[in-house]
PDB file of C-alpha atoms in Angstrom:
ATOM      1  CA  MET P  48    -233.176  71.600  21.522  1.00 52.00           C
ATOM      2  CA  ALA P  49    -230.082  72.395  19.886  1.00 53.00           C
ATOM      3  CA  THR P  50    -226.905  70.268  19.914  1.00 55.00           C
ATOM      4  CA  LEU P  51    -223.525  71.347  20.233  1.00 53.00           C
ATOM      5  CA  THR P  52    -220.927  69.994  18.104  1.00 54.00           C
ATOM      6  CA  ALA P  53    -217.177  70.423  18.238  1.00 50.00           C
ATOM      7  CA  PRO P  54    -215.712  72.506  15.368  1.00 51.00           C
ATOM      8  CA  ALA P  55    -213.915  70.804  12.451  1.00 48.00           C
ATOM      9  CA  PRO P  56    -210.287  69.973  13.009  1.00 51.00           C
ATOM     10  CA  ALA P  57    -208.222  72.630  10.909  1.00 49.00           C
ATOM     11  CA  SER P  58    -207.186  70.049   8.407  1.00 49.00           C
ATOM     12  CA  ALA P  59    -210.755  68.994   7.867  1.00 44.00           C
ATOM     13  CA  THR P  60    -211.623  72.708   6.666  1.00 46.00           C
ATOM     14  CA  PRO P  61    -210.970  73.487   2.704  1.00 47.00           C
ATOM     15  CA  ALA P  62    -208.164  75.593   1.811  1.00 52.00           C
ATOM     16  CA  GLY P  63    -210.313  77.192  -0.915  1.00 62.00           C
ATOM     17  CA  PRO P  64    -212.402  76.349  -3.596  1.00 73.00           C
ATOM     18  CA  VAL P  65    -212.994  73.009  -4.843  1.00 85.00           C
ATOM     19  CA  VAL P  66    -210.919  72.078  -8.158  1.00 90.00           C
ATOM     20  CA  SER P  67    -213.469  70.653 -10.857  1.00 92.00           C
ATOM     21  CA  ARG P  68    -213.720  67.470 -12.189  1.00 94.00           C
ATOM     22  CA  PRO P  69    -212.411  67.878 -15.502  1.00 95.00           C
ATOM     23  CA  ILE P  70    -209.580  69.649 -13.940  1.00 96.00           C
ATOM     24  CA  ARG P  71    -208.949  66.862 -11.714  1.00 96.00           C
ATOM     25  CA  TRP P  72    -208.930  64.406 -14.807  1.00 97.00           C
ATOM     26  CA  ALA P  73    -206.717  66.577 -16.600  1.00 97.00           C
ATOM     27  CA  ALA P  74    -204.041  66.579 -14.024  1.00 97.00           C
ATOM     28  CA  HIS P  75    -204.185  62.735 -13.566  1.00 97.00           C
ATOM     29  CA  ALA P  76    -204.183  62.374 -17.189  1.00 97.00           C
ATOM     30  CA  ALA P  77    -201.009  64.757 -17.716  1.00 97.00           C
ATOM     31  CA  ALA P  78    -199.129  62.516 -15.053  1.00 95.00           C
ATOM     32  CA  LEU P  79    -200.390  59.204 -17.035  1.00 96.00           C
ATOM     33  CA  THR P  80    -199.135  60.372 -20.021  1.00 97.00           C
ATOM     34  CA  LEU P  81    -195.822  59.695 -19.311  1.00 96.00           C
ATOM     35  CA  ALA P  82    -196.458  55.936 -18.129  1.00 97.00           C
ATOM     36  CA  PRO P  83    -196.535  54.289 -21.920  1.00 97.00           C
ATOM     37  CA  SER P  84    -193.093  55.809 -22.790  1.00 96.00           C
ATOM     38  CA  GLY P  85    -191.653  54.882 -19.325  1.00 96.00           C
ATOM     39  CA  LEU P  86    -192.782  51.125 -19.269  1.00 96.00           C
ATOM     40  CA  TRP P  87    -191.579  50.975 -22.881  1.00 94.00           C
ATOM     41  CA  ARG P  88    -187.811  52.059 -22.098  1.00 93.00           C
ATOM     42  CA  VAL P  89    -188.233  49.832 -18.946  1.00 95.00           C
ATOM     43  CA  ALA P  90    -189.123  47.071 -21.195  1.00 93.00           C
ATOM     44  CA  ILE P  91    -185.892  47.621 -22.848  1.00 91.00           C
ATOM     45  CA  ALA P  92    -183.895  47.971 -19.959  1.00 93.00           C
ATOM     46  CA  VAL P  93    -184.809  44.307 -18.519  1.00 92.00           C
ATOM     47  CA  GLY P  94    -183.828  42.798 -22.147  1.00 89.00           C
ATOM     48  CA  ILE P  95    -187.348  42.683 -23.675  1.00 89.00           C
ATOM     49  CA  PRO P  96    -187.000  42.702 -27.306  1.00 87.00           C
ATOM     50  CA  VAL P  97    -188.838  45.857 -28.685  1.00 86.00           C
ATOM     51  CA  GLY P  98    -187.601  46.119 -32.364  1.00 85.00           C
ATOM     52  CA  TRP P  99    -184.451  47.931 -31.884  1.00 85.00           C
ATOM     53  CA  GLY P 100    -181.954  46.439 -34.468  1.00 82.00           C
ATOM     54  CA  ALA P 101    -177.890  46.390 -34.432  1.00 80.00           C
ATOM     55  CA  GLY P 102    -176.387  49.548 -34.643  1.00 78.00           C
ATOM     56  CA  SER P 103    -179.175  51.453 -32.804  1.00 80.00           C
ATOM     57  CA  GLY P 104    -178.059  51.279 -29.484  1.00 80.00           C
ATOM     58  CA  LEU P 105    -181.024  49.964 -27.938  1.00 81.00           C
ATOM     59  CA  GLU P 106    -180.856  46.471 -29.408  1.00 79.00           C
ATOM     60  CA  ALA P 107    -181.998  43.537 -27.144  1.00 77.00           C
ATOM     61  CA  GLU P 108    -178.554  42.053 -26.797  1.00 79.00           C
ATOM     62  CA  LEU P 109    -177.302  45.151 -24.878  1.00 81.00           C
ATOM     63  CA  PHE P 110    -179.656  44.670 -22.239  1.00 86.00           C
ATOM     64  CA  PRO P 111    -179.975  44.130 -19.436  1.00 90.00           C
ATOM     65  CA  GLY P 112    -176.529  46.140 -19.310  1.00 86.00           C
ATOM     66  CA  ARG P 113    -174.634  48.911 -18.002  1.00 86.00           C
ATOM     67  CA  TRP P 114    -177.316  51.596 -19.416  1.00 89.00           C
ATOM     68  CA  SER P 115    -180.325  49.888 -18.008  1.00 92.00           C
ATOM     69  CA  PHE P 116    -180.134  51.783 -15.032  1.00 94.00           C
ATOM     70  CA  TYR P 117    -180.271  55.163 -17.138  1.00 93.00           C
ATOM     71  CA  LEU P 118    -183.332  53.750 -18.684  1.00 94.00           C
ATOM     72  CA  VAL P 119    -185.258  53.125 -15.654  1.00 96.00           C
ATOM     73  CA  ALA P 120    -183.905  56.466 -13.899  1.00 96.00           C
ATOM     74  CA  LEU P 121    -185.048  58.446 -17.004  1.00 96.00           C
ATOM     75  CA  SER P 122    -188.697  56.974 -16.504  1.00 96.00           C
ATOM     76  CA  LEU P 123    -188.843  57.452 -12.836  1.00 96.00           C
ATOM     77  CA  PHE P 124    -187.562  61.005 -13.341  1.00 96.00           C
ATOM     78  CA  ALA P 125    -190.242  61.763 -16.050  1.00 95.00           C
ATOM     79  CA  GLU P 126    -192.936  60.265 -14.167  1.00 95.00           C
ATOM     80  CA  GLY P 127    -192.025  62.181 -11.110  1.00 95.00           C
ATOM     81  CA  LEU P 128    -192.145  65.468 -13.135  1.00 93.00           C
ATOM     82  CA  GLY P 129    -195.644  64.177 -14.677  1.00 94.00           C
ATOM     83  CA  LEU P 130    -196.848  63.522 -10.942  1.00 94.00           C
ATOM     84  CA  LEU P 131    -196.166  67.052 -10.325  1.00 93.00           C
ATOM     85  CA  SER P 132    -199.070  68.128 -12.050  1.00 95.00           C
ATOM     86  CA  LEU P 133    -200.963  66.777  -9.162  1.00 95.00           C
ATOM     87  CA  GLY P 134    -200.100  69.180  -6.983  1.00 93.00           C
ATOM     88  CA  LEU P 135    -201.743  71.695  -9.131  1.00 95.00           C
ATOM     89  CA  VAL P 136    -205.089  70.099  -7.811  1.00 95.00           C
ATOM     90  CA  GLN P 137    -204.037  69.124  -4.136  1.00 92.00           C
ATOM     91  CA  ARG P 138    -203.808  70.674  -1.098  1.00 90.00           C
ATOM     92  CA  TRP P 139    -200.298  69.841  -0.936  1.00 89.00           C
ATOM     93  CA  GLY P 140    -199.600  72.307  -4.078  1.00 87.00           C
ATOM     94  CA  GLU P 141    -201.058  74.972  -2.045  1.00 89.00           C
ATOM     95  CA  VAL P 142    -199.641  74.407   1.356  1.00 90.00           C
ATOM     96  CA  VAL P 143    -196.262  72.912   2.216  1.00 88.00           C
ATOM     97  CA  PRO P 144    -197.492  69.490   3.837  1.00 89.00           C
ATOM     98  CA  ARG P 145    -196.754  69.669   7.955  1.00 89.00           C
ATOM     99  CA  TRP P 146    -194.088  66.857   7.889  1.00 89.00           C
ATOM    100  CA  ILE P 147    -191.610  69.149   6.077  1.00 85.00           C
ATOM    101  CA  PRO P 148    -189.126  70.482   8.434  1.00 88.00           C
ATOM    102  CA  TRP P 149    -189.079  74.227   8.611  1.00 89.00           C
ATOM    103  CA  LEU P 150    -191.531  74.840   5.934  1.00 85.00           C
ATOM    104  CA  GLY P 151    -194.514  72.562   7.004  1.00 85.00           C
ATOM    105  CA  GLY P 152    -197.923  74.631   7.109  1.00 86.00           C
ATOM    106  CA  ARG P 153    -196.796  77.501   4.945  1.00 89.00           C
ATOM    107  CA  ARG P 154    -198.695  78.632   1.814  1.00 90.00           C
ATOM    108  CA  ILE P 155    -196.979  78.082  -1.456  1.00 90.00           C
ATOM    109  CA  PRO P 156    -196.849  81.322  -3.218  1.00 91.00           C
ATOM    110  CA  THR P 157    -198.728  80.946  -6.315  1.00 92.00           C
ATOM    111  CA  LEU P 158    -195.924  82.120  -8.703  1.00 93.00           C
ATOM    112  CA  ALA P 159    -193.684  79.435  -7.373  1.00 93.00           C
ATOM    113  CA  ALA P 160    -196.238  76.855  -8.706  1.00 94.00           C
ATOM    114  CA  VAL P 161    -197.416  78.456 -11.830  1.00 95.00           C
ATOM    115  CA  VAL P 162    -193.987  79.744 -13.515  1.00 96.00           C
ATOM    116  CA  PRO P 163    -192.343  76.115 -13.220  1.00 96.00           C
ATOM    117  CA  ALA P 164    -195.605  74.443 -14.536  1.00 96.00           C
ATOM    118  CA  ALA P 165    -196.196  77.216 -17.450  1.00 97.00           C
ATOM    119  CA  LEU P 166    -192.825  77.063 -18.557  1.00 97.00           C
ATOM    120  CA  GLY P 167    -192.730  73.143 -18.146  1.00 96.00           C
ATOM    121  CA  ALA P 168    -195.668  72.973 -20.178  1.00 97.00           C
ATOM    122  CA  VAL P 169    -194.237  75.026 -23.084  1.00 98.00           C
ATOM    123  CA  ALA P 170    -191.095  73.167 -23.115  1.00 97.00           C
ATOM    124  CA  VAL P 171    -192.676  69.743 -23.149  1.00 96.00           C
ATOM    125  CA  THR P 172    -195.189  71.045 -25.837  1.00 97.00           C
ATOM    126  CA  LEU P 173    -192.540  72.284 -28.157  1.00 97.00           C
ATOM    127  CA  VAL P 174    -190.515  69.097 -27.723  1.00 96.00           C
ATOM    128  CA  THR P 175    -193.064  66.562 -28.277  1.00 95.00           C
ATOM    129  CA  VAL P 176    -194.772  68.423 -31.134  1.00 95.00           C
ATOM    130  CA  LEU P 177    -191.378  68.752 -32.757  1.00 95.00           C
ATOM    131  CA  ALA P 178    -190.539  65.071 -32.020  1.00 93.00           C
ATOM    132  CA  ALA P 179    -194.123  64.175 -33.371  1.00 93.00           C
ATOM    133  CA  PHE P 180    -193.576  66.223 -36.863  1.00 93.00           C
ATOM    134  CA  HIS P 181    -190.141  64.189 -36.918  1.00 92.00           C
ATOM    135  CA  TRP P 182    -191.146  61.111 -35.881  1.00 90.00           C
ATOM    136  CA  ASN P 183    -191.086  59.149 -39.299  1.00 87.00           C
ATOM    137  CA  THR P 184    -187.454  60.762 -39.836  1.00 88.00           C
ATOM    138  CA  SER P 185    -186.361  59.334 -36.570  1.00 85.00           C
ATOM    139  CA  MET P 186    -187.676  56.163 -37.456  1.00 86.00           C
ATOM    140  CA  ALA P 187    -186.077  55.591 -40.622  1.00 85.00           C
ATOM    141  CA  ALA P 188    -182.782  55.424 -38.674  1.00 84.00           C
ATOM    142  CA  PRO P 189    -180.476  52.287 -39.104  1.00 84.00           C
ATOM    143  CA  GLY P 190    -181.925  49.674 -36.723  1.00 86.00           C
ATOM    144  CA  ALA P 191    -185.142  51.307 -35.607  1.00 88.00           C
ATOM    145  CA  PRO P 192    -188.098  49.310 -34.901  1.00 89.00           C
ATOM    146  CA  THR P 193    -190.256  48.224 -38.064  1.00 88.00           C
ATOM    147  CA  GLY P 194    -193.723  46.364 -38.336  1.00 90.00           C
ATOM    148  CA  ALA P 195    -195.161  45.943 -34.815  1.00 91.00           C
ATOM    149  CA  GLY P 196    -192.240  47.265 -33.047  1.00 90.00           C
ATOM    150  CA  TRP P 197    -192.811  50.529 -34.756  1.00 92.00           C
ATOM    151  CA  TRP P 198    -196.372  50.631 -34.096  1.00 94.00           C
ATOM    152  CA  LEU P 199    -195.626  49.690 -30.170  1.00 93.00           C
ATOM    153  CA  MET P 200    -193.131  52.638 -29.965  1.00 93.00           C
ATOM    154  CA  THR P 201    -195.469  54.954 -31.486  1.00 94.00           C
ATOM    155  CA  VAL P 202    -198.600  53.746 -29.625  1.00 95.00           C
ATOM    156  CA  CYS P 203    -196.189  54.309 -26.397  1.00 95.00           C
ATOM    157  CA  TYR P 204    -194.736  57.588 -27.148  1.00 95.00           C
ATOM    158  CA  ALA P 205    -198.067  59.304 -28.799  1.00 96.00           C
ATOM    159  CA  PRO P 206    -199.342  60.254 -25.149  1.00 97.00           C
ATOM    160  CA  LEU P 207    -196.772  62.523 -24.729  1.00 96.00           C
ATOM    161  CA  VAL P 208    -197.878  64.731 -27.122  1.00 97.00           C
ATOM    162  CA  LEU P 209    -200.818  65.671 -24.605  1.00 97.00           C
ATOM    163  CA  TRP P 210    -198.540  66.048 -21.722  1.00 97.00           C
ATOM    164  CA  GLY P 211    -197.733  69.756 -22.454  1.00 97.00           C
ATOM    165  CA  PRO P 212    -201.389  70.787 -23.204  1.00 97.00           C
ATOM    166  CA  LEU P 213    -202.702  69.166 -20.160  1.00 98.00           C
ATOM    167  CA  LEU P 214    -200.331  70.558 -18.061  1.00 97.00           C
ATOM    168  CA  ALA P 215    -200.837  74.284 -19.277  1.00 98.00           C
ATOM    169  CA  LEU P 216    -204.682  73.492 -19.026  1.00 97.00           C
ATOM    170  CA  VAL P 217    -204.155  72.679 -15.492  1.00 97.00           C
ATOM    171  CA  THR P 218    -201.592  75.329 -14.310  1.00 97.00           C
ATOM    172  CA  ALA P 219    -204.224  77.855 -15.997  1.00 96.00           C
ATOM    173  CA  ALA P 220    -206.895  76.690 -13.751  1.00 95.00           C
ATOM    174  CA  TYR P 221    -204.552  76.846 -10.605  1.00 95.00           C
ATOM    175  CA  TRP P 222    -203.812  80.270 -11.618  1.00 94.00           C
ATOM    176  CA  ARG P 223    -207.154  81.259 -11.848  1.00 93.00           C
ATOM    177  CA  ARG P 224    -208.442  79.599  -8.823  1.00 91.00           C
ATOM    178  CA  ARG P 225    -205.495  80.645  -6.380  1.00 88.00           C
ATOM    179  CA  ARG P 226    -205.763  84.330  -7.853  1.00 85.00           C
ATOM    180  CA  ILE P 227    -209.379  84.886  -7.240  1.00 78.00           C
ATOM    181  CA  HIS P 228    -209.539  82.881  -4.029  1.00 65.00           C
ATOM    182  CA  GLY P 229    -206.251  83.976  -2.295  1.00 58.00           C
TER     183      GLY P 229
END
């Protein structure tokens, strides 16, 4: 004897194909590449000495101070941009969440996500690769960290070089998935 079951609620039905595990990992990694440099800036903002000396503008004696808000806000803004990569692998990157007035439930046009993400991936890649090539020159400036401070800053900023390529990978996967499956 067959049993009758109620149909699944609309929110339980998948919107399209499942995002592969490597692409999900890449999206999360893209968002996390910003965390170390953000934490490093927050450390400066709260007055933790990270190796910047006199005349650099980032010496510990100036923090916490009037520029602390800027360093924290910059870190939060950057991480917010990084977290947008998660929209390329989540449902809220394809359909506007219902709780958003006037737009809730509407499908997001593919290009509305792909164009800014692709431009961002190119821009971030250019900026971070250029910064990496000039890292030693920048770190030779007066007051720049040396020794352990240099290593700490380098380790905190190195993951940023991966942000652009990871975002490009996730963006290409989003484009392909949305183009093929609507």
